[in-house]
Tab-separated table of C-alpha atoms and ligand atoms in Angstrom:
chain	number	residue	atom	x	y	z
A	1	UNK	CA	115.250	-51.198	195.748
A	2	UNK	CA	112.930	-53.791	197.242
A	3	UNK	CA	110.937	-56.422	195.380
A	4	UNK	CA	108.336	-58.958	196.429
A	5	UNK	CA	107.681	-62.403	194.971
A	6	UNK	CA	104.506	-64.176	196.106
A	7	UNK	CA	104.660	-67.962	196.422
A	8	UNK	CA	106.773	-70.770	197.856
A	9	UNK	CA	107.642	-73.203	195.063
A	10	UNK	CA	110.499	-73.933	192.702
A	11	UNK	CA	109.028	-71.388	190.330
A	12	UNK	CA	109.312	-68.628	192.910
A	13	UNK	CA	112.834	-69.676	193.946
A	14	UNK	CA	113.905	-69.516	190.311
A	15	UNK	CA	112.278	-66.102	189.767
A	16	UNK	CA	113.801	-64.669	192.922
A	17	UNK	CA	117.195	-66.149	192.066
A	18	UNK	CA	117.128	-64.521	188.664
A	19	UNK	CA	116.023	-61.138	190.046
A	20	UNK	CA	118.894	-61.400	192.483
A	21	UNK	CA	121.425	-61.921	189.682
A	22	UNK	CA	120.182	-58.745	188.082
A	23	UNK	CA	120.635	-56.966	191.355
A	24	UNK	CA	124.310	-57.895	191.415
A	25	UNK	CA	124.953	-55.893	188.244
A	26	UNK	CA	122.488	-53.067	188.832
A	27	UNK	CA	122.193	-52.000	192.453
A	28	UNK	CA	121.619	-53.756	195.700
A	29	UNK	CA	118.113	-55.205	195.909
A	30	UNK	CA	116.344	-56.973	198.709
A	31	UNK	CA	113.918	-59.530	197.421
A	32	UNK	CA	111.208	-60.731	199.758
A	33	UNK	CA	109.565	-64.073	199.033
A	34	UNK	CA	106.208	-64.614	200.675
A	35	UNK	CA	106.154	-67.178	202.179
A	36	UNK	CA	109.168	-68.777	200.434
A	37	UNK	CA	110.942	-72.039	201.304
A	38	UNK	CA	114.286	-73.189	202.746
A	39	UNK	CA	116.083	-72.359	199.485
A	40	UNK	CA	114.886	-68.760	199.423
A	41	UNK	CA	115.612	-68.338	203.128
A	42	UNK	CA	119.217	-69.487	202.748
A	43	UNK	CA	120.183	-67.339	199.754
A	44	UNK	CA	121.934	-64.021	200.520
A	45	UNK	CA	119.773	-61.130	199.311
A	46	UNK	CA	116.509	-63.072	199.572
A	47	UNK	CA	114.338	-62.812	202.637
A	48	UNK	CA	111.318	-64.938	203.478
A	49	UNK	CA	108.175	-63.220	204.619
A	50	UNK	CA	105.681	-65.387	206.527
A	51	UNK	CA	102.591	-63.775	205.056
A	52	UNK	CA	99.957	-65.120	202.668
A	53	UNK	CA	96.841	-63.006	203.387
A	54	UNK	CA	96.288	-60.487	200.591
A	55	UNK	CA	95.518	-57.421	202.745
A	56	UNK	CA	98.713	-58.040	204.732
A	57	UNK	CA	100.749	-58.361	201.515
A	58	UNK	CA	99.355	-55.053	200.274
A	59	UNK	CA	100.151	-53.411	203.575
A	60	UNK	CA	103.697	-54.781	203.548
A	61	UNK	CA	104.293	-53.545	199.979
A	62	UNK	CA	103.051	-50.096	200.923
A	63	UNK	CA	105.069	-49.818	204.133
A	64	UNK	CA	108.286	-51.124	202.618
A	65	UNK	CA	107.901	-49.165	199.352
A	66	UNK	CA	108.200	-52.323	197.249
A	67	UNK	CA	109.060	-51.272	193.670
A	68	UNK	CA	106.980	-54.098	192.193
A	69	UNK	CA	105.530	-57.478	193.107
A	70	UNK	CA	105.492	-60.655	190.998
A	71	UNK	CA	102.796	-63.274	191.630
A	72	UNK	CA	103.863	-66.932	191.210
A	73	UNK	CA	100.849	-69.217	191.764
A	74	UNK	CA	97.246	-69.052	190.641
A	75	UNK	CA	95.534	-69.077	194.051
A	76	UNK	CA	96.350	-65.425	194.993
A	77	UNK	CA	95.389	-64.338	191.447
A	78	UNK	CA	92.046	-66.071	191.831
A	79	UNK	CA	91.768	-64.317	195.217
A	80	UNK	CA	92.160	-60.915	193.569
A	81	UNK	CA	95.694	-60.003	194.645
A	82	UNK	CA	96.335	-57.883	191.566
A	83	UNK	CA	93.070	-55.961	192.054
A	84	UNK	CA	93.921	-55.334	195.683
A	85	UNK	CA	97.456	-54.126	194.955
A	86	UNK	CA	96.274	-51.828	192.159
A	87	UNK	CA	93.529	-50.376	194.304
A	88	UNK	CA	96.241	-49.443	196.794
A	89	UNK	CA	98.426	-47.915	194.087
A	90	UNK	CA	101.027	-50.676	194.275
A	91	UNK	CA	102.775	-52.060	191.175
A	92	UNK	CA	102.227	-55.747	190.602
A	93	UNK	CA	102.687	-58.158	187.669
A	94	UNK	CA	99.772	-60.505	187.129
A	95	UNK	CA	96.241	-60.588	185.719
A	96	UNK	CA	93.191	-59.236	187.513
A	97	UNK	CA	90.793	-61.707	189.086
A	98	UNK	CA	88.469	-61.295	186.099
A	99	UNK	CA	91.245	-61.952	183.533
A	100	UNK	CA	92.522	-64.892	185.601
A	101	UNK	CA	89.296	-66.698	184.727
A	102	UNK	CA	91.226	-67.852	181.661
A	103	UNK	CA	92.725	-70.327	184.122
A	104	UNK	CA	90.295	-70.439	186.987
A	105	UNK	CA	87.278	-71.515	184.917
A	106	UNK	CA	87.704	-74.066	182.146
A	107	UNK	CA	84.232	-73.218	180.865
A	108	UNK	CA	85.061	-69.495	180.655
A	109	UNK	CA	88.344	-70.346	178.941
A	110	UNK	CA	86.773	-72.688	176.353
A	111	UNK	CA	83.933	-70.230	175.590
A	112	UNK	CA	86.526	-67.408	175.285
A	113	UNK	CA	88.603	-69.443	172.825
A	114	UNK	CA	85.515	-70.251	170.788
A	115	UNK	CA	84.396	-66.584	170.744
A	116	UNK	CA	87.786	-65.474	169.454
A	117	UNK	CA	88.610	-68.315	167.066
A	118	UNK	CA	91.518	-69.663	169.115
A	119	UNK	CA	92.152	-73.325	168.129
A	120	UNK	CA	91.040	-75.755	170.852
A	121	UNK	CA	89.409	-79.156	171.208
A	122	UNK	CA	85.635	-79.467	170.634
A	123	UNK	CA	83.761	-79.487	173.957
A	124	UNK	CA	80.505	-79.141	175.864
A	125	UNK	CA	79.867	-78.034	179.468
A	126	UNK	CA	77.470	-79.745	181.882
A	127	UNK	CA	76.170	-79.430	185.406
A	128	UNK	CA	73.531	-82.126	184.979
A	129	UNK	CA	74.899	-85.662	185.430
A	130	UNK	CA	72.210	-87.192	183.177
A	131	UNK	CA	73.044	-84.865	180.308
A	132	UNK	CA	76.751	-85.406	180.789
A	133	UNK	CA	76.334	-89.201	180.712
A	134	UNK	CA	74.157	-88.958	177.605
A	135	UNK	CA	76.813	-86.812	175.844
A	136	UNK	CA	79.533	-89.325	176.755
A	137	UNK	CA	77.513	-92.167	175.207
A	138	UNK	CA	77.106	-90.150	172.026
A	139	UNK	CA	80.813	-89.262	171.803
A	140	UNK	CA	82.475	-92.467	172.918
A	141	UNK	CA	86.018	-92.945	174.308
A	142	UNK	CA	88.798	-91.853	174.548
A	143	UNK	CA	87.447	-88.588	175.918
A	144	UNK	CA	88.557	-86.007	178.479
A	145	UNK	CA	86.590	-84.802	181.512
A	146	UNK	CA	87.670	-81.593	183.229
A	147	UNK	CA	86.419	-79.947	186.378
A	148	UNK	CA	85.485	-76.353	185.640
A	149	UNK	CA	87.308	-74.822	188.621
A	150	UNK	CA	90.803	-74.958	190.109
A	151	UNK	CA	91.476	-78.459	191.427
A	152	UNK	CA	95.219	-78.417	192.102
A	153	UNK	CA	96.084	-80.602	189.135
A	154	UNK	CA	93.463	-83.256	190.016
A	155	UNK	CA	90.663	-81.885	187.848
A	156	UNK	CA	91.430	-83.596	184.527
A	157	UNK	CA	90.619	-87.214	183.687
A	158	UNK	CA	91.818	-88.541	180.341
A	159	UNK	CA	89.434	-91.514	180.036
A	160	UNK	CA	90.404	-94.331	177.717
A	161	UNK	CA	87.129	-96.205	178.250
A	162	UNK	CA	83.543	-95.027	178.575
A	163	UNK	CA	83.344	-96.692	181.991
A	164	UNK	CA	86.185	-94.460	183.235
A	165	UNK	CA	84.530	-91.429	181.696
A	166	UNK	CA	81.180	-92.132	183.382
A	167	UNK	CA	82.942	-92.710	186.690
A	168	UNK	CA	84.757	-89.364	186.381
A	169	UNK	CA	81.461	-87.542	185.735
A	170	UNK	CA	79.931	-89.232	188.774
A	171	UNK	CA	82.920	-88.394	190.953
A	172	UNK	CA	82.656	-84.715	190.064
A	173	UNK	CA	78.937	-84.061	189.510
A	174	UNK	CA	77.320	-86.626	191.850
A	175	UNK	CA	79.797	-87.430	194.615
A	176	UNK	CA	81.186	-83.906	194.668
A	177	UNK	CA	84.723	-85.210	195.145
A	178	UNK	CA	86.292	-81.935	194.014
A	179	UNK	CA	83.758	-79.715	195.817
A	180	UNK	CA	82.713	-76.569	194.038
A	181	UNK	CA	85.528	-76.879	191.444
A	182	UNK	CA	83.814	-80.006	190.073
A	183	UNK	CA	80.215	-78.792	190.237
A	184	UNK	CA	80.445	-78.159	186.494
A	185	UNK	CA	82.433	-80.197	183.997
A	186	UNK	CA	83.843	-79.589	180.552
A	187	UNK	CA	83.835	-82.692	178.368
A	188	UNK	CA	86.379	-82.426	175.632
A	189	UNK	CA	87.527	-84.262	172.527
A	190	UNK	CA	90.680	-86.354	173.103
A	191	UNK	CA	93.663	-84.921	171.230
A	192	UNK	CA	96.754	-86.793	170.142
A	193	UNK	CA	100.179	-85.246	169.750
A	194	UNK	CA	103.044	-83.728	171.705
A	195	UNK	CA	102.477	-81.213	174.477
A	196	UNK	CA	104.448	-78.002	174.818
A	197	UNK	CA	104.337	-74.971	177.086
A	198	UNK	CA	104.331	-71.521	175.520
A	199	UNK	CA	104.677	-68.685	178.002
A	200	UNK	CA	104.653	-64.933	177.294
A	201	UNK	CA	104.780	-61.784	179.387
A	202	UNK	CA	101.954	-59.372	178.673
A	203	UNK	CA	101.610	-55.746	179.731
A	204	UNK	CA	98.051	-55.134	178.531
A	205	UNK	CA	99.119	-54.095	175.035
A	206	UNK	CA	102.396	-55.797	174.150
A	207	UNK	CA	103.700	-59.304	174.565
A	208	UNK	CA	107.192	-60.645	175.028
A	209	UNK	CA	107.439	-64.417	174.414
A	210	UNK	CA	109.711	-66.351	176.768
A	211	UNK	CA	111.716	-69.403	175.723
A	212	UNK	CA	109.642	-72.478	174.884
A	213	UNK	CA	109.612	-75.543	177.133
A	214	UNK	CA	108.141	-78.977	177.676
A	215	UNK	CA	106.946	-80.450	180.936
A	216	UNK	CA	106.450	-84.114	181.961
A	217	UNK	CA	103.140	-84.310	183.790
A	218	UNK	CA	102.915	-88.000	184.709
A	219	UNK	CA	104.531	-89.343	187.902
A	220	UNK	CA	106.366	-92.298	186.343
A	221	UNK	CA	108.833	-93.047	183.589
A	222	UNK	CA	107.390	-93.515	180.111
A	223	UNK	CA	104.587	-91.019	180.952
A	224	UNK	CA	102.776	-93.537	183.127
A	225	UNK	CA	101.037	-93.094	186.476
A	226	UNK	CA	98.920	-90.249	187.777
A	227	UNK	CA	99.050	-86.645	186.589
A	228	UNK	CA	101.152	-84.321	188.718
A	229	UNK	CA	102.034	-80.640	188.699
A	230	UNK	CA	105.062	-81.590	186.606
A	231	UNK	CA	107.997	-83.967	187.217
A	232	UNK	CA	110.576	-82.279	185.022
A	233	UNK	CA	110.998	-79.968	182.090
A	234	UNK	CA	113.425	-78.703	179.528
A	235	UNK	CA	113.869	-75.628	177.354
A	236	UNK	CA	113.851	-75.080	174.427
A	237	UNK	CA	111.087	-77.356	173.038
A	238	UNK	CA	112.337	-78.654	169.699
A	239	UNK	CA	108.760	-79.421	168.624
A	240	UNK	CA	108.167	-75.655	168.334
A	241	UNK	CA	109.872	-74.771	165.075
A	242	UNK	CA	110.277	-71.077	164.133
A	243	UNK	CA	107.279	-71.383	161.809
A	244	UNK	CA	105.090	-72.869	164.532
A	245	UNK	CA	106.335	-70.185	166.940
A	246	UNK	CA	105.084	-67.454	164.598
A	247	UNK	CA	101.739	-69.180	164.254
A	248	UNK	CA	101.325	-69.647	168.010
A	249	UNK	CA	102.079	-65.961	168.590
A	250	UNK	CA	99.489	-64.969	166.010
A	251	UNK	CA	96.725	-67.536	166.501
A	252	UNK	CA	97.011	-68.046	170.256
A	253	UNK	CA	98.880	-65.339	172.151
A	254	UNK	CA	97.914	-62.204	170.218
A	255	UNK	CA	94.408	-63.629	169.630
A	256	UNK	CA	93.956	-64.058	173.388
A	257	UNK	CA	95.348	-60.583	174.163
A	258	UNK	CA	93.039	-58.991	171.579
A	259	UNK	CA	90.086	-61.012	172.794
A	260	UNK	CA	90.614	-59.914	176.401
A	261	UNK	CA	90.921	-56.314	175.330
A	262	UNK	CA	87.708	-56.484	173.275
A	263	UNK	CA	85.975	-57.901	176.293
A	264	UNK	CA	87.131	-54.922	178.350
A	265	UNK	CA	89.739	-56.665	180.494
A	266	UNK	CA	93.177	-56.115	178.977
A	267	UNK	CA	95.517	-58.893	179.992
A	268	UNK	CA	98.571	-58.260	182.129
A	269	UNK	CA	100.831	-60.917	183.589
A	270	UNK	CA	102.300	-64.157	182.407
A	271	UNK	CA	100.134	-65.920	179.842
A	272	UNK	CA	100.831	-69.634	179.564
A	273	UNK	CA	99.293	-71.650	176.740
A	274	UNK	CA	99.439	-75.402	177.220
A	275	UNK	CA	99.488	-76.686	173.651
A	276	UNK	CA	98.944	-79.953	171.872
A	277	UNK	CA	100.955	-80.164	168.660
A	278	UNK	CA	99.418	-82.767	166.364
A	279	UNK	CA	101.622	-85.006	164.199
A	280	UNK	CA	100.531	-82.913	161.170
A	281	UNK	CA	101.683	-79.711	162.895
A	282	UNK	CA	98.193	-78.553	163.877
A	283	UNK	CA	98.069	-76.599	167.155
A	284	UNK	CA	95.322	-76.677	169.781
A	285	UNK	CA	95.223	-74.991	173.163
A	286	UNK	CA	94.660	-77.522	175.991
A	287	UNK	CA	94.485	-74.828	178.622
A	288	UNK	CA	95.516	-71.295	179.475
A	289	UNK	CA	97.282	-70.608	182.750
A	290	UNK	CA	97.598	-67.070	183.991
A	291	UNK	CA	101.008	-67.607	185.603
A	292	UNK	CA	104.286	-69.234	184.772
A	293	UNK	CA	104.551	-73.037	184.852
A	294	UNK	CA	106.393	-75.040	187.445
A	295	UNK	CA	108.879	-76.653	186.630
A	296	UNK	CA	108.929	-74.706	183.325
A	297	UNK	CA	110.054	-71.539	185.148
A	298	UNK	CA	113.153	-73.255	186.515
A	299	UNK	CA	114.442	-74.188	183.048
A	300	UNK	CA	113.382	-70.902	181.459
A	301	UNK	CA	115.053	-68.787	184.131
A	302	UNK	CA	118.206	-70.939	183.918
A	303	UNK	CA	118.459	-69.862	180.240
A	304	UNK	CA	117.495	-66.203	180.617
A	305	UNK	CA	120.524	-63.971	180.005
A	306	UNK	CA	118.656	-60.634	180.070
A	307	UNK	CA	118.198	-58.678	183.230
A	308	UNK	CA	114.894	-59.858	184.767
A	309	UNK	CA	114.459	-56.708	186.831
A	310	UNK	CA	114.594	-54.633	183.647
A	311	UNK	CA	112.099	-56.915	181.861
A	312	UNK	CA	109.757	-56.711	184.829
A	313	UNK	CA	110.009	-52.918	184.995
A	314	UNK	CA	108.963	-52.764	181.341
A	315	UNK	CA	106.170	-55.261	182.038
A	316	UNK	CA	104.626	-53.272	184.898
A	317	UNK	CA	105.076	-49.990	183.036
A	318	UNK	CA	103.460	-51.147	179.780
A	319	UNK	CA	106.606	-50.888	177.633
A	320	UNK	CA	107.358	-54.498	176.777
A	321	UNK	CA	107.642	-53.419	173.109
A	322	UNK	CA	110.919	-51.693	174.059
A	323	UNK	CA	112.781	-54.863	175.168
A	324	UNK	CA	113.825	-58.265	173.955
A	325	UNK	CA	114.829	-61.280	175.938
A	326	UNK	CA	118.166	-62.944	175.343
A	327	UNK	CA	118.587	-66.656	175.924
A	328	UNK	CA	121.461	-68.982	176.637
A	329	UNK	CA	121.904	-71.173	173.557
A	330	UNK	CA	122.331	-74.242	175.753
A	331	UNK	CA	119.501	-76.542	176.763
A	332	UNK	CA	118.290	-76.382	180.362
A	333	UNK	CA	116.795	-79.548	181.829
A	334	UNK	CA	115.174	-79.832	185.252
A	335	UNK	CA	114.445	-82.999	187.204
A	336	UNK	CA	111.951	-82.819	190.052
A	337	UNK	CA	112.625	-84.749	193.280
A	338	UNK	CA	109.229	-85.364	194.867
A	339	UNK	CA	108.256	-86.491	198.364
A	340	UNK	CA	107.049	-89.925	199.380
A	341	UNK	CA	103.312	-90.175	198.672
A	342	UNK	CA	103.218	-87.368	196.078
A	343	UNK	CA	100.856	-86.463	194.424
A	344	UNK	CA	98.088	-87.831	196.726
A	345	UNK	CA	99.491	-87.319	200.218
A	346	UNK	CA	103.077	-86.139	200.291
A	347	UNK	CA	104.966	-86.888	203.494
A	348	UNK	CA	106.677	-84.022	205.307
A	349	UNK	CA	109.722	-84.006	207.545
A	350	UNK	CA	112.177	-86.297	205.706
A	351	UNK	CA	115.720	-84.966	206.117
A	352	UNK	CA	117.375	-84.037	202.796
A	353	UNK	CA	121.020	-85.113	202.489
A	354	UNK	CA	123.725	-84.049	200.057
A	355	UNK	CA	122.779	-80.463	199.350
A	356	UNK	CA	125.624	-78.833	201.228
A	357	UNK	CA	128.193	-81.113	199.570
A	358	UNK	CA	127.307	-79.845	196.120
A	359	UNK	CA	129.622	-77.258	194.508
A	360	UNK	CA	128.714	-73.727	195.559
A	361	UNK	CA	125.742	-72.140	193.826
A	362	UNK	CA	127.826	-69.029	193.298
A	363	UNK	CA	130.674	-70.631	191.295
A	364	UNK	CA	130.955	-68.705	188.028
A	365	UNK	CA	131.398	-71.778	185.814
A	366	UNK	CA	128.390	-73.330	187.398
A	367	UNK	CA	126.189	-75.352	185.044
A	368	UNK	CA	123.480	-76.405	187.466
A	369	UNK	CA	121.128	-74.968	190.082
A	370	UNK	CA	119.111	-76.749	192.702
A	371	UNK	CA	115.851	-74.875	193.092
A	372	UNK	CA	113.880	-75.543	196.265
A	373	UNK	CA	110.132	-76.107	196.312
A	374	UNK	CA	108.601	-78.015	199.270
A	375	UNK	CA	111.505	-77.596	201.678
A	376	UNK	CA	111.799	-76.115	205.174
A	377	UNK	CA	114.476	-75.676	207.801
A	378	UNK	CA	113.983	-78.276	210.517
A	379	UNK	CA	112.268	-76.711	213.563
A	380	UNK	CA	114.771	-78.140	216.061
A	381	UNK	CA	117.982	-78.372	214.052
A	382	UNK	CA	118.156	-75.261	211.867
A	383	UNK	CA	121.168	-76.770	210.027
A	384	UNK	CA	118.927	-79.421	208.501
A	385	UNK	CA	116.621	-79.069	205.527
A	386	UNK	CA	113.516	-81.277	205.477
A	387	UNK	CA	110.778	-82.079	202.985
A	388	UNK	CA	107.696	-79.848	203.415
A	389	UNK	CA	105.607	-80.357	200.286
A	390	UNK	CA	104.912	-82.559	197.267
A	391	UNK	CA	107.581	-81.426	194.912
A	392	UNK	CA	110.703	-80.916	196.970
A	393	UNK	CA	113.569	-79.815	194.661
A	394	UNK	CA	114.127	-79.175	190.984
A	395	UNK	CA	117.704	-79.984	189.890
A	396	UNK	CA	118.298	-77.910	186.775
A	397	UNK	CA	121.359	-78.282	184.520
A	398	UNK	CA	122.587	-76.428	181.447
A	399	UNK	CA	124.529	-78.123	178.643
A	400	UNK	CA	124.935	-78.220	174.891
A	401	UNK	CA	121.918	-80.236	173.811
A	402	UNK	CA	119.250	-82.048	175.767
A	403	UNK	CA	121.202	-85.291	176.117
A	404	UNK	CA	124.108	-83.684	177.939
A	405	UNK	CA	121.764	-81.495	180.000
A	406	UNK	CA	119.930	-84.670	181.015
A	407	UNK	CA	123.189	-86.443	181.991
A	408	UNK	CA	124.338	-83.463	184.059
A	409	UNK	CA	121.019	-83.021	185.832
A	410	UNK	CA	120.930	-86.676	186.872
A	411	UNK	CA	124.604	-86.585	187.961
A	412	UNK	CA	123.618	-83.880	190.457
A	413	UNK	CA	120.231	-85.322	191.356
A	414	UNK	CA	121.853	-88.655	192.256
A	415	UNK	CA	123.945	-86.908	194.937
A	416	UNK	CA	120.846	-85.781	196.794
A	417	UNK	CA	118.938	-88.212	199.044
A	418	UNK	CA	115.870	-88.283	201.260
A	419	UNK	CA	113.640	-91.144	202.354
A	420	UNK	CA	110.903	-91.917	199.874
A	421	UNK	CA	112.306	-89.615	197.124
A	422	UNK	CA	110.497	-90.084	193.830
A	423	UNK	CA	112.003	-88.949	190.534
A	424	UNK	CA	111.613	-89.840	186.917
A	425	UNK	CA	114.653	-91.087	185.034
A	426	UNK	CA	113.615	-90.134	181.554
A	427	UNK	CA	113.079	-86.364	181.631
A	428	UNK	CA	113.773	-85.100	178.119
A	429	UNK	CA	112.911	-88.357	176.371
A	430	UNK	CA	110.721	-86.802	173.666
A	431	UNK	CA	113.418	-84.366	172.626
A	432	UNK	CA	116.146	-87.004	172.774
A	433	UNK	CA	114.121	-89.429	170.662
A	434	UNK	CA	113.266	-86.726	168.161
A	435	UNK	CA	116.987	-86.023	167.825
A	436	UNK	CA	117.666	-89.716	167.182
A	437	UNK	CA	115.081	-89.812	164.414
B	501	AMP	P1	94.873	-79.323	181.436
B	501	AMP	O1	94.908	-78.985	182.899
B	501	AMP	O2	93.628	-78.952	180.778
B	501	AMP	O3	96.097	-78.900	180.709
B	501	AMP	O4	94.979	-80.926	181.397
B	501	AMP	C1	96.012	-81.609	182.106
B	501	AMP	C2	96.612	-82.675	181.218
B	501	AMP	O5	95.620	-83.565	180.699
B	501	AMP	C3	97.263	-82.083	179.945
B	501	AMP	O6	98.559	-81.622	180.197
B	501	AMP	C4	97.211	-83.234	179.004
B	501	AMP	O7	98.281	-84.163	179.283
B	501	AMP	C5	95.922	-83.916	179.370
B	501	AMP	N1	94.850	-83.394	178.499
B	501	AMP	C6	94.066	-82.337	178.703
B	501	AMP	N2	93.174	-82.145	177.722
B	501	AMP	C7	93.400	-83.111	176.833
B	501	AMP	C8	92.808	-83.451	175.545
B	501	AMP	N3	91.781	-82.780	175.033
B	501	AMP	N4	93.317	-84.535	174.914
B	501	AMP	C9	94.336	-85.267	175.444
B	501	AMP	N5	94.924	-84.993	176.613
B	501	AMP	C10	94.481	-83.931	177.288
B	502	LIG	N1	103.867	-77.564	184.906
B	502	LIG	C1	102.552	-77.259	184.538
B	502	LIG	C2	101.976	-76.119	185.219
B	502	LIG	O1	102.641	-75.382	185.905
B	502	LIG	O2	100.767	-75.908	185.079
């Protein structure tokens, strides 16, 4: 059996790693990762494929008789990879380009939520700077300005003053700093509370919720500094009580699935709701993503005990109602090691030390995994691994409770070094403080 995972981050390493574990108990599987990273190239059973163009991926899947393909990031989904695979009769897990608008257009997503009664912050959409400025003056600060299109994590400004808010509107609508993505903006009510990530697998008719998680978006300790793709995560998210879980399934996940079906575009793929949980327990959707989160995937996969190949087969065959996912009771916590200059201009080529001295990934009692993201084998010295992207590694540990998982993750992370390495030292702090209270 051959499988294909599209992408090159920590998310894709974690997915491929979990598929590979399934293969050890089922039957031999070769898992191609396109284009992959140093971590996926070094693991036995995984093979990197230096392809990113959609027609070439389709051709590869056809020629190699790939059983099914999983899409990691949003860019290929926005480019129509699922439509192209299906048109060629190839099995793939992800939403169509049309359905992916839930992530690729904030305006579409907000209007969709409004049409289907899914709880979300009040908002208005503008392409005229004058009207946007006028609206800001009416609403006051704090307020949130979001580019309509995909902006690689740079499209959201949480403005604490009106001056910042006006500047964000000018940057997007007048100076065109985000290009087409910022040619329209959504201006949204500022919400207070605790964020959580709720991710489900959807097959068009049925949904299978995955374990809950929480991500730390800001670069620096204490949730300070610029927004990033995510500097660390843990699973489960204690803020999501069983009662809230049931409400989120009903009011958000099923509501979105039903809404998409009513609009003639049944949703397949991972559906990720970024939620704000208010102090009074109210839930609002901050955003939908049409993929798994990164680094949420790393901690979710670390806890998944079920066979991922089996889950995926049900997902692509429309039978997710026939399976359940089983989770490790322990907490998984992942700490991201990011490159110098991340998130603005990450430096490449710094040699990463300490990886080969860590206990073997294959040890059965192993309670940690180092997932690779922006890494590459050095061009000249193939023994060396160098930084090759913004987020470089995600050190993920499993332990009883978030405090011990945090301690273990940092014990391992502290053994890895590269010039300019940035990492937060407080991943898990919300859950740990909640526990203290
Ligand atoms: P988004 O891409 O829409 O999830 O926004 C990125 C980040 O900005 C979120 O993870 C939040 O931390 C923050 N954010 C987005 N919308 C709001 C809002 N309405 N109120 C407060 N913070 C927000
Ligand atoms: N970690 C947040 C995301 O993947 O969007």
